[in-house]
Short mmCIF file of C-alpha atoms in Angstrom, two decimals:
data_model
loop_
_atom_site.label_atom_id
_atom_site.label_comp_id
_atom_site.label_asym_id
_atom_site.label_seq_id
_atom_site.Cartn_x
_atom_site.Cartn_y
_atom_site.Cartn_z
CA UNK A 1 -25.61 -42.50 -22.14
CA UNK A 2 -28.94 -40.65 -21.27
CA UNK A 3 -30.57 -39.74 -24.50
CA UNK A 4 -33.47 -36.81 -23.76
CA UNK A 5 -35.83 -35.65 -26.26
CA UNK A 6 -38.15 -32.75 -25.93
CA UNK A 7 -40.93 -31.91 -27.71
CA UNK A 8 -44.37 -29.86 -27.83
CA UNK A 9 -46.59 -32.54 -29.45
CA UNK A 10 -49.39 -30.48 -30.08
CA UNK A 11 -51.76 -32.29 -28.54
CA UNK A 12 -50.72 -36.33 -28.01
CA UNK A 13 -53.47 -37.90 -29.79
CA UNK A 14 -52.68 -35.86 -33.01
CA UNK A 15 -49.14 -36.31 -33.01
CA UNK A 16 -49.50 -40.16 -32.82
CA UNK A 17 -51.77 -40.40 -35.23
CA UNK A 18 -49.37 -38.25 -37.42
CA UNK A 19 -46.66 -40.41 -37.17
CA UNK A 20 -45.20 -40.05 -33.32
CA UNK A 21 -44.80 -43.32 -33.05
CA UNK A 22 -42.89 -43.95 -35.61
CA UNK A 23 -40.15 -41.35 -34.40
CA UNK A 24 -39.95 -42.85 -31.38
CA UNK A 25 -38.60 -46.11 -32.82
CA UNK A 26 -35.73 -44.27 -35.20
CA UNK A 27 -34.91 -41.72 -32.64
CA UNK A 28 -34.92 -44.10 -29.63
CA UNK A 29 -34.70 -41.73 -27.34
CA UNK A 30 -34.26 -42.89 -23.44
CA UNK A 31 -36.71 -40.01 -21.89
CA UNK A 32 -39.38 -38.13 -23.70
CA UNK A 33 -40.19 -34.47 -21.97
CA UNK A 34 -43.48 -33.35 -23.93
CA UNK A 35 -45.38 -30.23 -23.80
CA UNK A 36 -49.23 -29.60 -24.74
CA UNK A 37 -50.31 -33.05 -24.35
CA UNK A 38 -53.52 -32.43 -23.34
CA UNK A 39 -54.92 -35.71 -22.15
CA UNK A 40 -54.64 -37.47 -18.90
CA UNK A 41 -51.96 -39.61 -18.04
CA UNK A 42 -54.03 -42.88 -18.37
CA UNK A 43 -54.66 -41.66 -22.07
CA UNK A 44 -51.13 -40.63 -22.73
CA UNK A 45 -49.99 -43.88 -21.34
CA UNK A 46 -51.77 -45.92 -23.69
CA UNK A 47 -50.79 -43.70 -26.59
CA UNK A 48 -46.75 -44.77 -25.45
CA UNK A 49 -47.64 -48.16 -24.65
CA UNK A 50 -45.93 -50.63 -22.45
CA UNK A 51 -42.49 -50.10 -22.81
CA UNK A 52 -42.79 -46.96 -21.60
CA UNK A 53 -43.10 -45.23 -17.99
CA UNK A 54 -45.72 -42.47 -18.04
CA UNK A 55 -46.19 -39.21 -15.43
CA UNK A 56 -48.29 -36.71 -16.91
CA UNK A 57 -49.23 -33.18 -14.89
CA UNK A 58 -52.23 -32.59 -16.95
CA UNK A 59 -54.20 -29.30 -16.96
CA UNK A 60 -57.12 -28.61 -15.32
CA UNK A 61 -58.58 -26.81 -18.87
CA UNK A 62 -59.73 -29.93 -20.81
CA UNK A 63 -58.02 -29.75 -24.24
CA UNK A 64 -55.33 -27.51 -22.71
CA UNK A 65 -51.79 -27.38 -21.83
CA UNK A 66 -50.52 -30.89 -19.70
CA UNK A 67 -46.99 -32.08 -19.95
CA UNK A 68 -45.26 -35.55 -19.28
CA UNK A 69 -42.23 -37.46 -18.55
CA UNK A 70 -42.09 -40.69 -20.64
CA UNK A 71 -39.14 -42.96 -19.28
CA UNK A 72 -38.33 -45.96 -21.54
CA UNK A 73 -38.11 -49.40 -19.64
CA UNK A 74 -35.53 -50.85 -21.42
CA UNK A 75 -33.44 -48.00 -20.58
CA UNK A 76 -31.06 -48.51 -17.57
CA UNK A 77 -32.95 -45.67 -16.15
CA UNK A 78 -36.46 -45.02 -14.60
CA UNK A 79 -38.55 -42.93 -12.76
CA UNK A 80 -37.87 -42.60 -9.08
CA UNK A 81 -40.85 -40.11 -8.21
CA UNK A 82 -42.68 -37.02 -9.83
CA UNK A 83 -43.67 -33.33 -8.41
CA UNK A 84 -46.64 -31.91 -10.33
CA UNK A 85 -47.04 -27.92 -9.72
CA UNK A 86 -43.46 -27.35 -7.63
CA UNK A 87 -44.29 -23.71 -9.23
CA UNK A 88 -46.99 -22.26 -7.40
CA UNK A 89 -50.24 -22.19 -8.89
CA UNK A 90 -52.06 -18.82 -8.80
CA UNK A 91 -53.90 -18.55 -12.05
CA UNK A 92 -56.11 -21.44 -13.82
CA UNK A 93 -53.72 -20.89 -16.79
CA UNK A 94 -50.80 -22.05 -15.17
CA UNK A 95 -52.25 -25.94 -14.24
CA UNK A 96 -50.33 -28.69 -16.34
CA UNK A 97 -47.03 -26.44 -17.09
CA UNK A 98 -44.59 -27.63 -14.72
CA UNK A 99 -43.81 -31.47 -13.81
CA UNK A 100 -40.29 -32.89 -12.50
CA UNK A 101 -39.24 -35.95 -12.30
CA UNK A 102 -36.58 -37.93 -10.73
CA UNK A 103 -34.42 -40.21 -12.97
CA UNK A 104 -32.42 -43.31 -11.11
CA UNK A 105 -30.46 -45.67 -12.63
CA UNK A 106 -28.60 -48.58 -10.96
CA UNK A 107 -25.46 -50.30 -11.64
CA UNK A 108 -25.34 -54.51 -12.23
CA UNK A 109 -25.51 -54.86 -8.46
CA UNK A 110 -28.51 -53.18 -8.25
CA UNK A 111 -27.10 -50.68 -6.28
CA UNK A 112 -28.33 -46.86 -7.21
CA UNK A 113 -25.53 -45.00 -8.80
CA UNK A 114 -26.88 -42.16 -10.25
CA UNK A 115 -29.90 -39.72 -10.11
CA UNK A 116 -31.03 -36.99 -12.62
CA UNK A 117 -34.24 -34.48 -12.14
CA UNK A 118 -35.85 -33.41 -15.40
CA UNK A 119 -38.95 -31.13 -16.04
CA UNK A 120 -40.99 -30.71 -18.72
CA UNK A 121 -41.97 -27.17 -18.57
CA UNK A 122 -44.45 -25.59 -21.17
CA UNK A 123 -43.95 -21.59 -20.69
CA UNK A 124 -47.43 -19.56 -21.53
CA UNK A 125 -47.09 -18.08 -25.17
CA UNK A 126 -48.33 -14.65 -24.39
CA UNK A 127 -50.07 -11.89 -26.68
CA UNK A 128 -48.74 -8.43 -26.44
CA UNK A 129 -51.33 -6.35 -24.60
CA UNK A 130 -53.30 -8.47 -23.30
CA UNK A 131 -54.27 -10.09 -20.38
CA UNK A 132 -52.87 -13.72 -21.64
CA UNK A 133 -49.45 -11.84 -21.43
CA UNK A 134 -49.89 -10.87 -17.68
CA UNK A 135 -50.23 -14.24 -17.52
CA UNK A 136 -46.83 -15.36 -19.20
CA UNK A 137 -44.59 -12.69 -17.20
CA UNK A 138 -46.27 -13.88 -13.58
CA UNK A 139 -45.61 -17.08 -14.70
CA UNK A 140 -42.06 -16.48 -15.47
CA UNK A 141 -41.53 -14.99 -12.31
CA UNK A 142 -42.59 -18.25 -10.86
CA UNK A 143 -40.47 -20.23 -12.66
CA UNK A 144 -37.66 -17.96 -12.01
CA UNK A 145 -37.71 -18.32 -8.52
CA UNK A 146 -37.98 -22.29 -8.87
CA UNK A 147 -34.43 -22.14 -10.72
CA UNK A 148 -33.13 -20.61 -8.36
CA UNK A 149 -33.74 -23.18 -5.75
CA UNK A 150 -32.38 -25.34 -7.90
CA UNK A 151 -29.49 -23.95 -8.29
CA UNK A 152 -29.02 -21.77 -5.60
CA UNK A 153 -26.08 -19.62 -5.86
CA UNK A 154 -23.76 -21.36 -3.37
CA UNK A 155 -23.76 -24.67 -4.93
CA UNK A 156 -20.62 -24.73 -7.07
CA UNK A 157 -18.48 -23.60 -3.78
CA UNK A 158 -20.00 -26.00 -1.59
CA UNK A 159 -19.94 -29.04 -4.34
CA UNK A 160 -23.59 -29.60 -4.11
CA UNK A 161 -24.89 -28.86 -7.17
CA UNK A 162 -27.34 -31.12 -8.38
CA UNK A 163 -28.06 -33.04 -11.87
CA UNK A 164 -31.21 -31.16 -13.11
CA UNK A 165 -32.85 -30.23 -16.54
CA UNK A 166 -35.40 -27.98 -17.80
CA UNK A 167 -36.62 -28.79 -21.03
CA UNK A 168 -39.38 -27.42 -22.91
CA UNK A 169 -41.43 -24.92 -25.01
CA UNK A 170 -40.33 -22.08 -23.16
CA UNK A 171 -42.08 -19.55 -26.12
CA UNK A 172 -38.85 -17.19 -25.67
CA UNK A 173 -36.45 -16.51 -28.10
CA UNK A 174 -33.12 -15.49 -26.37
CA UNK A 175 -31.24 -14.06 -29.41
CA UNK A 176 -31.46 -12.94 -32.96
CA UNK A 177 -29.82 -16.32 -33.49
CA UNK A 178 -33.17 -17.96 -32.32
CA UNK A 179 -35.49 -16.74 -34.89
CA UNK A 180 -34.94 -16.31 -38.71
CA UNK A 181 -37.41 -12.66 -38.85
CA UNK A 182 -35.59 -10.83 -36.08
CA UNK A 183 -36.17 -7.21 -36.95
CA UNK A 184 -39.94 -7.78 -37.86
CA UNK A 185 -41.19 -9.46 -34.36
CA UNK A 186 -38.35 -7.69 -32.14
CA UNK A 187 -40.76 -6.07 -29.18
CA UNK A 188 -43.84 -6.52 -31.74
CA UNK A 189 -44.67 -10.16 -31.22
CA UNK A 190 -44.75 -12.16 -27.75
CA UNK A 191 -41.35 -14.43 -27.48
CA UNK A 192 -39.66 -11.31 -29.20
CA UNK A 193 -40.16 -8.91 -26.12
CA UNK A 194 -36.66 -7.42 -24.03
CA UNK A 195 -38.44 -7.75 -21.02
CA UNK A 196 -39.12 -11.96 -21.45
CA UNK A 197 -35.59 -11.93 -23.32
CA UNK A 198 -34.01 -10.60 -19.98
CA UNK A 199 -35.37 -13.94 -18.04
CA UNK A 200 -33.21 -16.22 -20.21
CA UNK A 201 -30.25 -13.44 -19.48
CA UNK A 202 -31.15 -13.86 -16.30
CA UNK A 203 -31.38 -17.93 -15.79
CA UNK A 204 -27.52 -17.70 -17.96
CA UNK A 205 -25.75 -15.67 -15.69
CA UNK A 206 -27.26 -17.49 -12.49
CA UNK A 207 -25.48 -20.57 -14.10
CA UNK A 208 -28.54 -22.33 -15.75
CA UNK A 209 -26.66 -23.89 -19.33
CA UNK A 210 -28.41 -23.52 -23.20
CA UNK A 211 -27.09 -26.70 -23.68
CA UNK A 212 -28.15 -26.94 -27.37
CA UNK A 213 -26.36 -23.42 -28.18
CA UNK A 214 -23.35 -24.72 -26.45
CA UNK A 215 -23.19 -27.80 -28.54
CA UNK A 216 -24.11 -25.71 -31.43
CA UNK A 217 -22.17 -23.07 -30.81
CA UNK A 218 -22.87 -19.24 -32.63
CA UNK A 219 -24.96 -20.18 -35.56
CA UNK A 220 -27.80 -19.28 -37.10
CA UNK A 221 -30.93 -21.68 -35.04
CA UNK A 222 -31.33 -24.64 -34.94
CA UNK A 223 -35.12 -23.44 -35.12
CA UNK A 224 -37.40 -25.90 -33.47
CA UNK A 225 -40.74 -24.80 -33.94
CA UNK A 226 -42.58 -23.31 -37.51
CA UNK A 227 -45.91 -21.79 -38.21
CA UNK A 228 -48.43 -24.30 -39.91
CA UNK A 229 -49.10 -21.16 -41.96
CA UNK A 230 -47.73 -20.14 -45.37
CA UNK A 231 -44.43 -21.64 -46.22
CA UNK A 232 -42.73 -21.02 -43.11
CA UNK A 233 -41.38 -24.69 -42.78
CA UNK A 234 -40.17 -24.79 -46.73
CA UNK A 235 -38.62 -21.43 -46.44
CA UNK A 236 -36.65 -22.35 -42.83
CA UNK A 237 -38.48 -19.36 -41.34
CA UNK A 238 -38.37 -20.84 -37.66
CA UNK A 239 -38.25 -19.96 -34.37
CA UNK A 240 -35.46 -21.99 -31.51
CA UNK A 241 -38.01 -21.49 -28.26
CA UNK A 242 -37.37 -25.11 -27.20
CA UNK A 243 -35.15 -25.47 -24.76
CA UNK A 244 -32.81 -28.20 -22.64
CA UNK A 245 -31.32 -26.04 -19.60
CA UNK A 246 -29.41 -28.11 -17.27
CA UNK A 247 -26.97 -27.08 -14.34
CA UNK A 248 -23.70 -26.50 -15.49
CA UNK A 249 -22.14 -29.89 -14.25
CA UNK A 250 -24.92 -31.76 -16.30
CA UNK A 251 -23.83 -29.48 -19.13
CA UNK A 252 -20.82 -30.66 -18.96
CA UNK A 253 -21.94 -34.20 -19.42
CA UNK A 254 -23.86 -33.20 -23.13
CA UNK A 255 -21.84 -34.95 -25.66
CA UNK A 256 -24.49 -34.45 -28.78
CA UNK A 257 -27.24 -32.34 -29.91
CA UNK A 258 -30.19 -32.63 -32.85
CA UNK A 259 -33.23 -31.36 -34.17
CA UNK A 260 -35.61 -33.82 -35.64
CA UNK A 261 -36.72 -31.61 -38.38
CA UNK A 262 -39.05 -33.90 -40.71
CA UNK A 263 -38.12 -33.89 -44.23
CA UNK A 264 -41.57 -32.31 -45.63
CA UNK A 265 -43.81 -30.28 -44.03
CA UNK A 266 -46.95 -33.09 -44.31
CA UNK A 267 -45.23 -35.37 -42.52
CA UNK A 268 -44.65 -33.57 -39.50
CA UNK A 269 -46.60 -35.25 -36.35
CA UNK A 270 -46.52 -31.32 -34.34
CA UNK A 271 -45.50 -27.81 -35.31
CA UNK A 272 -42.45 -28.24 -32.67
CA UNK A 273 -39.73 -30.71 -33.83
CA UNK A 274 -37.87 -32.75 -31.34
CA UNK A 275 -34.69 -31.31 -29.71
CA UNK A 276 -32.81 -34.03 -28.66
CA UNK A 277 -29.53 -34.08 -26.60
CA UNK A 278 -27.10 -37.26 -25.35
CA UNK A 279 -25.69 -37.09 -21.93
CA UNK A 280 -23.06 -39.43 -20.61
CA UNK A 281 -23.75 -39.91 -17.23
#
């Protein structure tokens, strides 16, 4: 089993002194993808400690953006290599938004049996009408035509598509399924707007796997993310823009899904909660 958790930790010294710590221990997840780190990889490392394998694609904003791959070392998997910025940077606000990673694990003879790439992707969050969404749809383009290198459209028929994941804050909602207000932020808030909504369409039909709806199937959420503000975490009033896409063979693999909603709102370590998914690989 490959267990994969994602989260935006809002900022990785916060979220362990809120508690991140202790979630790793009762989730136990294999891999950690986070988002919004902002800290270098030397500090993140310490923050995970020893156990863990750190790669962090930090930003080049100080207190900005950054996102890692944490690989635990008592998992039967660990980190082959990393690629920071496989999306092109063009714009400052794109540094520490993209980093994959290469996942081996090898069988009692020590012989490799199995490889994985995941990336931790943190997707701008946009403001309608302003130059911070110009921003968010270049970078979408970007990471558009990274997907599609990944999964180029030829793979199924020739047998070579690979084992990859995208997991993230992607700051998208695809459906009115994925955010409790639909009506009121429909094309009047950014992550509510047709023309980011028609990238997700776009990533589904080119084969790219929601792997949490699929699990989930057509319900209402599961919302990962709530505003600190008001009572938006009492009253459920969430948004789903955190995402595990994998290719559909790795999709195939998912055998459980979760969202590790904290009981209260004070003891939440980030405004994101952990979506976590179990492959068996």
């Amino acid at each position: 089993m490959l267990k994969v958790a994602t989260v935006n930790v809002n900022g990785i010294r916060a979220a362990f002194r809120k508690g991140m710590d202790t979630w790793l221990e009762q989730a136990e997840p294999d891999v950690v993808l986070a988002q919004e780190v902002r800290a270098s990889e030397e500090i993140t490392s310490e923050l995970f400690g020893d156990d863990w394998q750190v790669a962090v694609n930090a930003s080049q904003l100080k207190g900005r953006a950054g996102v890692a791959v944490a690989v635990r070392k008592s998992s039967p998997w660990h980190l082959a290599e990393s690629e920071a910025d496989t999306v092109p940077v063009e714009v400052p606000q794109d540094g520490g938004r993209w980093l994959e990673a290469v996942l081996a694990r090898e069988n009692e003879s020590g012989e490799e049996d199995a490889r994985v790439r995941v990336i931790s992707a943190y997707f701008h969050s946009g403001e309608v009408g302003t130059e911070k969404q110009d921003h968010k749809m270049a970078h979408l383009e970007r990471i558009g035509e990274r997907l599609e290198h990944l999964l180029p459209a030829d793979s199924a028929s020739e047998n070579k598509e690979p084992l990859v994941l995208v997991a993230g804050d992607f700051n998208v909602v695809h459906t009115e399924r994925d955010i409790k207000n639909w009506k009121p932020n429909h094309n009047k808030r950014a992550g509510v707007l047709d023309e980011e909504i028609a990238f997700l369409d776009r990533w589904r039909d080119q084969g790219w796997v929601d792997v949490v709806r699929n699990l989930a199937g057509e319900v209402q959420g599961p919302y990962s993310w709530w505003s600190w503000r008001g009572k938006a975490f009492d009253n459920d009033a969430g948004w789903r823009i955190d995402y595990q896409f994998a290719t559909p063979q790795l999709a195939q693999l998912a055998r459980s899904q979760q969202v590790d909603r904290s009981e209260a709102y004070d003891q939440r370590f980030s405004d994101h909660a952990p979506v976590v998914v179990t492959y068996e690989i």
